[in-house]
Tab-separated table of C-alpha atoms and ligand atoms in Angstrom:
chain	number	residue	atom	x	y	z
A	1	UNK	CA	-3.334	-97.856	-38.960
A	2	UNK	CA	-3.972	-96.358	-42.664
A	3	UNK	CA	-5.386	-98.790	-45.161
A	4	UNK	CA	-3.488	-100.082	-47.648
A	5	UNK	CA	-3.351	-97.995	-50.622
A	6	UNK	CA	-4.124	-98.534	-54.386
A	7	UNK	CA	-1.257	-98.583	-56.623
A	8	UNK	CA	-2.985	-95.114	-58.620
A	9	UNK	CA	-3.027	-93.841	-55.277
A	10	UNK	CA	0.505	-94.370	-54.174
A	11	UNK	CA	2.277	-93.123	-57.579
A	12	UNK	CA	3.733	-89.489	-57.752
A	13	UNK	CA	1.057	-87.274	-59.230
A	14	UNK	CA	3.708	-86.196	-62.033
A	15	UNK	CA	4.057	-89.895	-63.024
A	16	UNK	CA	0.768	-90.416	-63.691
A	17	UNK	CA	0.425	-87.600	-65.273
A	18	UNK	CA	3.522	-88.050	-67.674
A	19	UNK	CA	3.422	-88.676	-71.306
A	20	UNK	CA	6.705	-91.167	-71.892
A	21	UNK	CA	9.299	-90.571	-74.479
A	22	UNK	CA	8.136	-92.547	-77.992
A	23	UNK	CA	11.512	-93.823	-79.384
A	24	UNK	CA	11.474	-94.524	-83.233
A	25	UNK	CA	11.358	-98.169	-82.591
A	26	UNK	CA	7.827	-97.375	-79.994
A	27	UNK	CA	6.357	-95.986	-83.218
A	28	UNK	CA	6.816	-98.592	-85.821
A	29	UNK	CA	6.035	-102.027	-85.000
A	30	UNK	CA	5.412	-103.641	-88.071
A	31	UNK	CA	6.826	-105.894	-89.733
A	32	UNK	CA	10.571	-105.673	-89.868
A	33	UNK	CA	11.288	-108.603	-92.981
A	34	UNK	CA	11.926	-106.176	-95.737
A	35	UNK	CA	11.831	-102.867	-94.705
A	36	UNK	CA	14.355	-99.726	-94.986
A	37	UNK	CA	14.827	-98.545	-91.571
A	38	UNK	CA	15.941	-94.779	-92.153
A	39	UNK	CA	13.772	-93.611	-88.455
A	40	UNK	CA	16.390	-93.632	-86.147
A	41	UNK	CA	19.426	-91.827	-87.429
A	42	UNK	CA	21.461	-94.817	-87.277
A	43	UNK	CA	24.594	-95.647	-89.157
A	44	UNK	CA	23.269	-98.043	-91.781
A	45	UNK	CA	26.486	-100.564	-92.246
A	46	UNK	CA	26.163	-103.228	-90.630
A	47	UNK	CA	28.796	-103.701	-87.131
A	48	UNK	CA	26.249	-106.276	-85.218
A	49	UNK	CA	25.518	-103.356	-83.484
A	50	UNK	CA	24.503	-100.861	-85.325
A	51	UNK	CA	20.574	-100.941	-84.834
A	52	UNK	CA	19.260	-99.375	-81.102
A	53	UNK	CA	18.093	-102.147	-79.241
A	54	UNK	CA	14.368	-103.658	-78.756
A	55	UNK	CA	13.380	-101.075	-75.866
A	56	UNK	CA	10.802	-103.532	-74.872
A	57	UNK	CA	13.454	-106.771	-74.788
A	58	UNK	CA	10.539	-108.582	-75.984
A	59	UNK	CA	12.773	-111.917	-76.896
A	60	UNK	CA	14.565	-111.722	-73.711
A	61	UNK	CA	11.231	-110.948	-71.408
A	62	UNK	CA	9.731	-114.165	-73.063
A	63	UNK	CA	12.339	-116.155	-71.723
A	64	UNK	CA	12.425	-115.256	-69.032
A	65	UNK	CA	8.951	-115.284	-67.846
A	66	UNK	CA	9.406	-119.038	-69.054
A	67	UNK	CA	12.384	-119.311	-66.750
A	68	UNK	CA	10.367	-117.885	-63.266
A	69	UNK	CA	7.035	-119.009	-64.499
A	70	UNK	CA	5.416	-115.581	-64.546
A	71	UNK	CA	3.421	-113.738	-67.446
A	72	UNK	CA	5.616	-111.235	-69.445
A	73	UNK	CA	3.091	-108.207	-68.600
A	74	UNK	CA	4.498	-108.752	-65.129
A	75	UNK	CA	8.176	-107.855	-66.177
A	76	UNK	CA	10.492	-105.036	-66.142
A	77	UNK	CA	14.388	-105.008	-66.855
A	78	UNK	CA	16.810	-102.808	-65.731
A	79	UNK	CA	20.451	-102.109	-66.102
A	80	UNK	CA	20.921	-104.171	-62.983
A	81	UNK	CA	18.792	-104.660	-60.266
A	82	UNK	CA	20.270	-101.213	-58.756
A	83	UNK	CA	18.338	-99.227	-61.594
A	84	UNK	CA	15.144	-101.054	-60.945
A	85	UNK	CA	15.366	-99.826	-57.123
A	86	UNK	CA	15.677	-96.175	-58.444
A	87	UNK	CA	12.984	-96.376	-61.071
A	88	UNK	CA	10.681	-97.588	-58.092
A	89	UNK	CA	11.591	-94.190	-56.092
A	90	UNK	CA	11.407	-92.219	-58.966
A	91	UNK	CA	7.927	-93.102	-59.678
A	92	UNK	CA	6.932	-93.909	-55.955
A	93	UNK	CA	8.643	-91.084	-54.074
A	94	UNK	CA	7.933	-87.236	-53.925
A	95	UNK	CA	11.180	-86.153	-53.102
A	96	UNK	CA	11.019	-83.957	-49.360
A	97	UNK	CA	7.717	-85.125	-48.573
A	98	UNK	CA	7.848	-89.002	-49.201
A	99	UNK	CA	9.632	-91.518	-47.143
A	100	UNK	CA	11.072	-95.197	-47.094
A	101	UNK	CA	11.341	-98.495	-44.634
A	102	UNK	CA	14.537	-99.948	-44.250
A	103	UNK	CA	15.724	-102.644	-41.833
A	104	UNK	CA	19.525	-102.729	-41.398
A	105	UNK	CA	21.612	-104.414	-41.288
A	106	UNK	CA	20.800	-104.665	-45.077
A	107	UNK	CA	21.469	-103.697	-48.473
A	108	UNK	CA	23.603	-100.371	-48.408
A	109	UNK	CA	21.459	-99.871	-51.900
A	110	UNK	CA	17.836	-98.271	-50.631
A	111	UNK	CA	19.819	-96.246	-48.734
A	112	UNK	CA	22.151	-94.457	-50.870
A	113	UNK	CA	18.807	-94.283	-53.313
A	114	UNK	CA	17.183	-92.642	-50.832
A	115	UNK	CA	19.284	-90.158	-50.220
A	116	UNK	CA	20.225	-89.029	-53.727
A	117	UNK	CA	16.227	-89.018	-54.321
A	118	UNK	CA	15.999	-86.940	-51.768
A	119	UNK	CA	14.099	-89.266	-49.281
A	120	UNK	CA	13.028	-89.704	-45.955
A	121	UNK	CA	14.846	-93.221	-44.824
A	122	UNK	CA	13.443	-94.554	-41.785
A	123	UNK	CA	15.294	-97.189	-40.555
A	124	UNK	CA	13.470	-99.961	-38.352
A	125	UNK	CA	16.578	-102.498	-36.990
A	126	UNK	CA	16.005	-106.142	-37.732
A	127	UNK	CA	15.288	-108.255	-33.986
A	128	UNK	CA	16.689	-111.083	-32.342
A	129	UNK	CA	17.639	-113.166	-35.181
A	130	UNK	CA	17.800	-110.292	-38.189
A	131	UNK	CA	14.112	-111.076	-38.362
A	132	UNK	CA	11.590	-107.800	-39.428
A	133	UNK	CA	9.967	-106.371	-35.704
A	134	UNK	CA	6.606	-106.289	-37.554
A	135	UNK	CA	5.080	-103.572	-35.093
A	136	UNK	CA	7.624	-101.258	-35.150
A	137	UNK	CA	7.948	-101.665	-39.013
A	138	UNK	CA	3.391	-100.814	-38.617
A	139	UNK	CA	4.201	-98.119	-36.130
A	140	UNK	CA	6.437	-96.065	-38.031
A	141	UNK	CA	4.048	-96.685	-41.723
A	142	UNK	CA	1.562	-94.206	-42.875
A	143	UNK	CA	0.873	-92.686	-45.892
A	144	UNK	CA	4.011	-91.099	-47.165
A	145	UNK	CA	5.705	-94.358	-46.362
A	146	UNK	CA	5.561	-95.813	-50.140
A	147	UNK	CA	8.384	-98.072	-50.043
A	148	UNK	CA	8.988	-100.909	-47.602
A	149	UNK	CA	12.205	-102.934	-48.372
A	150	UNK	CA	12.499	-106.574	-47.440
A	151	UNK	CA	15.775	-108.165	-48.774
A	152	UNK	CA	15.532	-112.287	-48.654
A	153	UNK	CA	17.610	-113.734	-48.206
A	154	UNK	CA	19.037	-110.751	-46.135
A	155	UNK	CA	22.568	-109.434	-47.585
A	156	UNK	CA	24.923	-108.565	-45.356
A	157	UNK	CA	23.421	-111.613	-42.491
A	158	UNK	CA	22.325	-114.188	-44.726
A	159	UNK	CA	19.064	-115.650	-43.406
A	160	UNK	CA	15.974	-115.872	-44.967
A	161	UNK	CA	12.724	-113.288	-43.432
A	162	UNK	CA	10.250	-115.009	-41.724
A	163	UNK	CA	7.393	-115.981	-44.444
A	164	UNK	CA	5.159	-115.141	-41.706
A	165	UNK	CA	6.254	-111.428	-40.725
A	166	UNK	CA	6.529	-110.924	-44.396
A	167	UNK	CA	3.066	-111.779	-45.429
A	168	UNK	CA	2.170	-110.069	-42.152
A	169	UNK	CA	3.756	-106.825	-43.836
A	170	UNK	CA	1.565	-107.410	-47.295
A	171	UNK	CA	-1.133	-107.400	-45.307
A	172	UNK	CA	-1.131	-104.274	-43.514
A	173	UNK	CA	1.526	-102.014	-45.071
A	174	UNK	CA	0.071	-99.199	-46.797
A	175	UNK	CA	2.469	-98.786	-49.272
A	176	UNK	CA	4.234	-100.903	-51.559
A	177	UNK	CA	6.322	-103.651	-50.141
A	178	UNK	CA	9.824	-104.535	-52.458
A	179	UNK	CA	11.270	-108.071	-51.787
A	180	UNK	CA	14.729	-108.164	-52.900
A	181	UNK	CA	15.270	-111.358	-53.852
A	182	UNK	CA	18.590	-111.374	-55.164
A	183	UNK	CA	20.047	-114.603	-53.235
A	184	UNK	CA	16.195	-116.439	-53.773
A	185	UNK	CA	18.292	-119.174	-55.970
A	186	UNK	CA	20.296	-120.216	-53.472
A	187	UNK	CA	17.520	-120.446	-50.836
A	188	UNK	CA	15.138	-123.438	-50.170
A	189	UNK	CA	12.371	-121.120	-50.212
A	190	UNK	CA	10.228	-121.038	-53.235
A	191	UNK	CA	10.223	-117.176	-53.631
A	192	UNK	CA	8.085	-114.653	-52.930
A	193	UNK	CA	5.922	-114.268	-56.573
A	194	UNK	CA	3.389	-117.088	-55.880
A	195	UNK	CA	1.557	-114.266	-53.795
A	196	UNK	CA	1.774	-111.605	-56.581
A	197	UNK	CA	-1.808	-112.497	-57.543
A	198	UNK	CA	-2.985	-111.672	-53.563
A	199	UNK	CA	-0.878	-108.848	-53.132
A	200	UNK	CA	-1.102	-105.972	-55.802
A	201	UNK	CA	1.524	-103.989	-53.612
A	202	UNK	CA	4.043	-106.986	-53.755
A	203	UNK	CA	7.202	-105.616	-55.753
A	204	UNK	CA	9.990	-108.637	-56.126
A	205	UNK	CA	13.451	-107.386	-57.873
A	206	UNK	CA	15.854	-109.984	-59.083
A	207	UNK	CA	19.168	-110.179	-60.653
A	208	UNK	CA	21.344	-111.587	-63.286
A	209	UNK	CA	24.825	-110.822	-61.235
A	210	UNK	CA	24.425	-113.797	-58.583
A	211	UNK	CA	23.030	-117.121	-59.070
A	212	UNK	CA	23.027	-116.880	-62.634
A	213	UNK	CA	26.576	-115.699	-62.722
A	214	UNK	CA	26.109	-112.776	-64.964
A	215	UNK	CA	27.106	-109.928	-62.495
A	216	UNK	CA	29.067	-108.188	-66.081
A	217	UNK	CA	26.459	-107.602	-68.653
A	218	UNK	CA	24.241	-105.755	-65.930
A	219	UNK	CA	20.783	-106.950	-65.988
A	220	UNK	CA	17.943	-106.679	-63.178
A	221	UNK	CA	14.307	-108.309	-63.047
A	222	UNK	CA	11.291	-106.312	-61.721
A	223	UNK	CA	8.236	-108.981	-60.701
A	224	UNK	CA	5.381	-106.734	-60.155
A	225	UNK	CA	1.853	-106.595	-61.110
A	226	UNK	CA	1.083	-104.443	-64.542
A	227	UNK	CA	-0.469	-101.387	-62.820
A	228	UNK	CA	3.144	-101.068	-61.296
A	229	UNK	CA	5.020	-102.402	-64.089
A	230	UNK	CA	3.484	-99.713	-66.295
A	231	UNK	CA	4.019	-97.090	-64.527
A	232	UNK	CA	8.255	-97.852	-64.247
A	233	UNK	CA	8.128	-98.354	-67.673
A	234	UNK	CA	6.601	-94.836	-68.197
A	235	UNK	CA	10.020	-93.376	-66.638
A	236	UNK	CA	12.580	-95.813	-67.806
A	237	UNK	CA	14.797	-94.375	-69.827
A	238	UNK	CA	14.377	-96.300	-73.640
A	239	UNK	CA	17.265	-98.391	-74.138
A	240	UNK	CA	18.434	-99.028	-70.647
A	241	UNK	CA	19.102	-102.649	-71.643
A	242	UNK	CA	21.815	-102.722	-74.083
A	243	UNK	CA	22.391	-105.185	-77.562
A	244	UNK	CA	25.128	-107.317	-75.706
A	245	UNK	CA	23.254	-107.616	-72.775
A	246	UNK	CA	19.655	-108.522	-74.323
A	247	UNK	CA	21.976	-111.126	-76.430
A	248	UNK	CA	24.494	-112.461	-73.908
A	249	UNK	CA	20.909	-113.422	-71.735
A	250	UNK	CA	19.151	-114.682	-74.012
A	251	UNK	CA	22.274	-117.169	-75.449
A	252	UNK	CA	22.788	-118.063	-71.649
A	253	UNK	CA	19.240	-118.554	-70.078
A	254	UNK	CA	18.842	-121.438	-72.183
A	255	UNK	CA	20.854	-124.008	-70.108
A	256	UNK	CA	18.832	-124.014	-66.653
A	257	UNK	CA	20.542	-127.127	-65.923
A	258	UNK	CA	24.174	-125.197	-65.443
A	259	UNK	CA	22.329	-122.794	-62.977
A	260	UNK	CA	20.636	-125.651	-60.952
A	261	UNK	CA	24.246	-127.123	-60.798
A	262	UNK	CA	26.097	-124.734	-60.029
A	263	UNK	CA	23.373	-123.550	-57.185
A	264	UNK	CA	23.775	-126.662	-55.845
A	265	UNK	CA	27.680	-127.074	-55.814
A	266	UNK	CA	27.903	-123.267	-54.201
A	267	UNK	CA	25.861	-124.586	-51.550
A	268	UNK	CA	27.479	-127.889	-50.915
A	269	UNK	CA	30.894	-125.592	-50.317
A	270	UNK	CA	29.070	-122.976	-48.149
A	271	UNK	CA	28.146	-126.411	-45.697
A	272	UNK	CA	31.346	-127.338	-45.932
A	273	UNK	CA	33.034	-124.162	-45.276
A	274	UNK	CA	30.929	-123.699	-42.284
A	275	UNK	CA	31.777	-126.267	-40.901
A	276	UNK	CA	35.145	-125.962	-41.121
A	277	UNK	CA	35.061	-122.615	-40.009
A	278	UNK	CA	33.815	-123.924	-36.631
A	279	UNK	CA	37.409	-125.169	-36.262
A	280	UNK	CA	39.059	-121.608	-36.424
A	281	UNK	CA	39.625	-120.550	-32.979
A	282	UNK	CA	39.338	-116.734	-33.671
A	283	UNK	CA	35.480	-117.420	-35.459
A	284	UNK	CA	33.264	-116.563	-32.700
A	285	UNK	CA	30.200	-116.880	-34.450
A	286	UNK	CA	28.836	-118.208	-37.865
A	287	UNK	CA	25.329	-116.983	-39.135
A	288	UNK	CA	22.806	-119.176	-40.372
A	289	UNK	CA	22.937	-118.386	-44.560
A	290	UNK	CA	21.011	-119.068	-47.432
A	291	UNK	CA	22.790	-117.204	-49.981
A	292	UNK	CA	26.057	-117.576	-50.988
A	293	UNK	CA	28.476	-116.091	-48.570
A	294	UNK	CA	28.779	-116.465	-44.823
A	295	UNK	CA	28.690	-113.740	-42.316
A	296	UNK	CA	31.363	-114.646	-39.435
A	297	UNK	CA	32.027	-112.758	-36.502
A	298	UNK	CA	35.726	-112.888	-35.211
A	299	UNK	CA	37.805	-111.698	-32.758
A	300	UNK	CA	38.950	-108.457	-34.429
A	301	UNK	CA	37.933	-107.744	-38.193
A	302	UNK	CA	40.190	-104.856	-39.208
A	303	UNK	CA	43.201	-106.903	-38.095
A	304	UNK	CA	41.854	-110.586	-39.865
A	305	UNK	CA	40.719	-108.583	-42.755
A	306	UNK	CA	43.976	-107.137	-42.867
A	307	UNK	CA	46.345	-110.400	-42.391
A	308	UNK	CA	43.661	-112.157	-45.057
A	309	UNK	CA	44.840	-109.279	-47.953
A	310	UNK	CA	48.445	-110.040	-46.566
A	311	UNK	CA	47.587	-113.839	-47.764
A	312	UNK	CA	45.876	-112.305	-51.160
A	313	UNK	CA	42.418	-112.567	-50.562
A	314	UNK	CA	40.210	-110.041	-50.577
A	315	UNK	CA	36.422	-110.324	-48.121
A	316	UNK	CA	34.062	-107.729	-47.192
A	317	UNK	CA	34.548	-106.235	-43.614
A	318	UNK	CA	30.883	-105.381	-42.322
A	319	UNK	CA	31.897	-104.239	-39.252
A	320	UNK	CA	30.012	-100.891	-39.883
A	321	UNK	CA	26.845	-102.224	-40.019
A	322	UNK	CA	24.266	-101.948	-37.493
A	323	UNK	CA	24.939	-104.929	-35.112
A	324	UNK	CA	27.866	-106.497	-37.078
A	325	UNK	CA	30.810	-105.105	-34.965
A	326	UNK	CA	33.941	-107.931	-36.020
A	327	UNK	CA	32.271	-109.528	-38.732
A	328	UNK	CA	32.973	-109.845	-42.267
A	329	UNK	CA	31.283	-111.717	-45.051
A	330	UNK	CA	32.757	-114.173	-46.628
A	331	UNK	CA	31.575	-114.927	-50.505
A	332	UNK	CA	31.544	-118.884	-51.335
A	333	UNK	CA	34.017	-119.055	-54.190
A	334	UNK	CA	35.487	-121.881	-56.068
A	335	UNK	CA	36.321	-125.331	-54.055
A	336	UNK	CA	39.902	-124.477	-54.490
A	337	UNK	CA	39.319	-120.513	-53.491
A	338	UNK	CA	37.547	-122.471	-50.353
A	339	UNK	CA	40.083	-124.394	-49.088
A	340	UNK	CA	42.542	-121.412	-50.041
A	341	UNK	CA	40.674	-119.216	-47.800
A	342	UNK	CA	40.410	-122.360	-44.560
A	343	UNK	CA	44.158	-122.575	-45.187
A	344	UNK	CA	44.697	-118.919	-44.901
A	345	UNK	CA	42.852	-118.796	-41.988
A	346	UNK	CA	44.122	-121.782	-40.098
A	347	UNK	CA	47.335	-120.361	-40.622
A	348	UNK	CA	46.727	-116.976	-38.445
A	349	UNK	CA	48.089	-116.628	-35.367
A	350	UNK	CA	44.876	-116.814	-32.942
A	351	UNK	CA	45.490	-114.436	-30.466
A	352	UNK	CA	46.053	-110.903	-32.697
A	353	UNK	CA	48.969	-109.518	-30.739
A	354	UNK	CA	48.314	-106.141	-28.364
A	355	UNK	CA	48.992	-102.727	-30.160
B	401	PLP	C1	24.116	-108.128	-55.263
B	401	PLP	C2	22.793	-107.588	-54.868
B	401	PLP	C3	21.939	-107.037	-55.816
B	401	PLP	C4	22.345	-107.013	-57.250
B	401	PLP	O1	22.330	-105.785	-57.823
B	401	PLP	P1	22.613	-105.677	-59.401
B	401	PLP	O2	22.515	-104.228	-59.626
B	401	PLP	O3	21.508	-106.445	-60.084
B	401	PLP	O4	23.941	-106.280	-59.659
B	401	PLP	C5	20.702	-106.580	-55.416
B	401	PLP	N1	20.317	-106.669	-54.133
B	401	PLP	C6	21.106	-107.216	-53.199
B	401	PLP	C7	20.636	-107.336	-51.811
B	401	PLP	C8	22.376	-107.679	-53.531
B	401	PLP	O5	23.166	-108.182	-52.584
């Protein structure tokens, strides 16, 4: 087994070599009260827009470092979580020679990124119960493995990774292990950035678009430790976080209590649904979920997909997916969308009827 490696070590040499674009507002950081600001070639009437936006999000970062109770230097914000997931290839990954971990069924993200990064993906199958197979995961590591991707809870199945297997992994991957945490809200689990102090090659990404209902104004948390945070901010492009966005955040951050209530009522219906989903005679399976959608396996997806658009809804067939043949994934919606959707489906016919 390699050691693991040190985060100077595992950064492309042309990253840590790089000297970072200085935008006008990296180069004054004065005072603002006052002052002309003829630097940036902006249009100087006012439109609430006019002015580029802090590239820093130094408002916005303090808030939420409040919010998840970790220090600012540990942040990085992205134009959704889907940029941060580049940046980290970008910086991590020499394209051709470097490779990634992926266990699918997962997140179709790491591996589109890896591919237009031009990227090794190795993919390692979750086991018996979409849990990590920790020695295949350590048999196939080495040192151009920088990336391994743990998504928890998992999206498309649901379930949480064993805490276990996954601190297992910190321990003895060489690289730099990403936890996707983009469903952590609606999980009991406390979340994965209690071990950042342990584990300098712990990388959590987090989102705006689920829990915290903001999936339109595009915003994505990186947790990581400053060596790592540094380095992504070295390649970031300036403004990747936009006025609106910075503003909409920050105006909407400060009501936790709507979060924690929502949270709650999403998973109240997800119970609920499940349950009543046990009643459908063409659900052959339901999958254990902490997030907020169910993965159900039926007789024949294509067709129940199908007769569900008839009936004007619209779920995700996952049927492609590495050992999801007839599934699909339902999203918890509203309580009325809910008992839409149990109507809908108690309504099919349960035997689809031979082609
Ligand atoms: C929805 C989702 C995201 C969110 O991506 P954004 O770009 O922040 O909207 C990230 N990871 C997983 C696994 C998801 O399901």
């Amino acid at each position: 087994m390699t050691r693991r490696h040190t985060i100077d070590e595992l950064v492309r040499p042309l990253v840590r070599e790089l000297k970072p674009y200085s935008s006008a507002r990296d180069e004054y950081t004065g005072e603002t009260g006052g002052m002309s600001f003829l630097d940036a070639n902006e249009n100087p009437f006012d439109t609430g827009v006019n002015r580029y936006p802090d590239p820093h999000q130094r408002r916005l970062k303090k808030r939420i470092a409040e919010f998840r109770q970790v220090p600012e230097d540990h942040l990085l914000l992205g134009n959704g979580s889907d940029e941060v997931l580049d940046l980290l290839f970008r910086v991590f990954c020499e394209p051709g020679t470097d490779a990634v971990i992926t266990l699918p069924p997962t997140y179709g993200m790491y591996g589109v990124l890896a591919d237009i990064n031009g990227v090794r993906n190795i993919q390692v199958p979750l086991g018996p119960g979409f849990q990590p197979d920790v020695p295949a995961i350590l048999a196939q590591s080495g040192k151009h493995t920088k990336l391994l991707f743990l998504c928890s809870p998992n999206n498309p199945t649901g379930n949480s990774l064993d805490q276990e297997s996954v601190v297992s992994l910190l321990e003895a991957f060489p690289g730099l292990v990403v936890i996707d945490e983009a469903y952590i809200d609606f999980s009991d689990h406390p979340g994965y950035a209690p071990l950042m102090a342990t584990y300098p090659n712990l990388v959590l990404t987090q989102t705006f678009s689920k829990a915290l209902g903001m999936a339109g104004i595009r915003l994505g948390i990186c947790i990581a430790n400053p060596k790592v945070i540094d380095y992504l901010k070295r390649v970031k492009p300036p403004y990747n976080v936009n006025e609106l966005t910075q503003r909409f955040a920050l105006e909407n951050l400060t009501d936790p209590g709507r979060i924690r209530r929502q949270v709650a009522q999403l998973n109240q219906e997800r119970r609920l649904l499940s349950e009543s989903l046990e009643e459908i005679s063409f659900v052959k399976e339901i999958f254990p979920s902490d997030a907020n959608f169910l993965l159900v396996r039926v007789d024949d997806a294509d067709q129940r997909y199908a007769q569900l658009i008839q009936n004007g809804i619209v779920v995700r067939n996952r049927s492609g997916q590495l050992n999801c043949k007839n599934t699909l994934r339902l999203t918890i919606g509203t309580p009325e969308e809910n008992t839409r959707l149990l109507r809908v489906l108690a309504s099919l016919p349960d035997k689809i009827p031979a082609k």
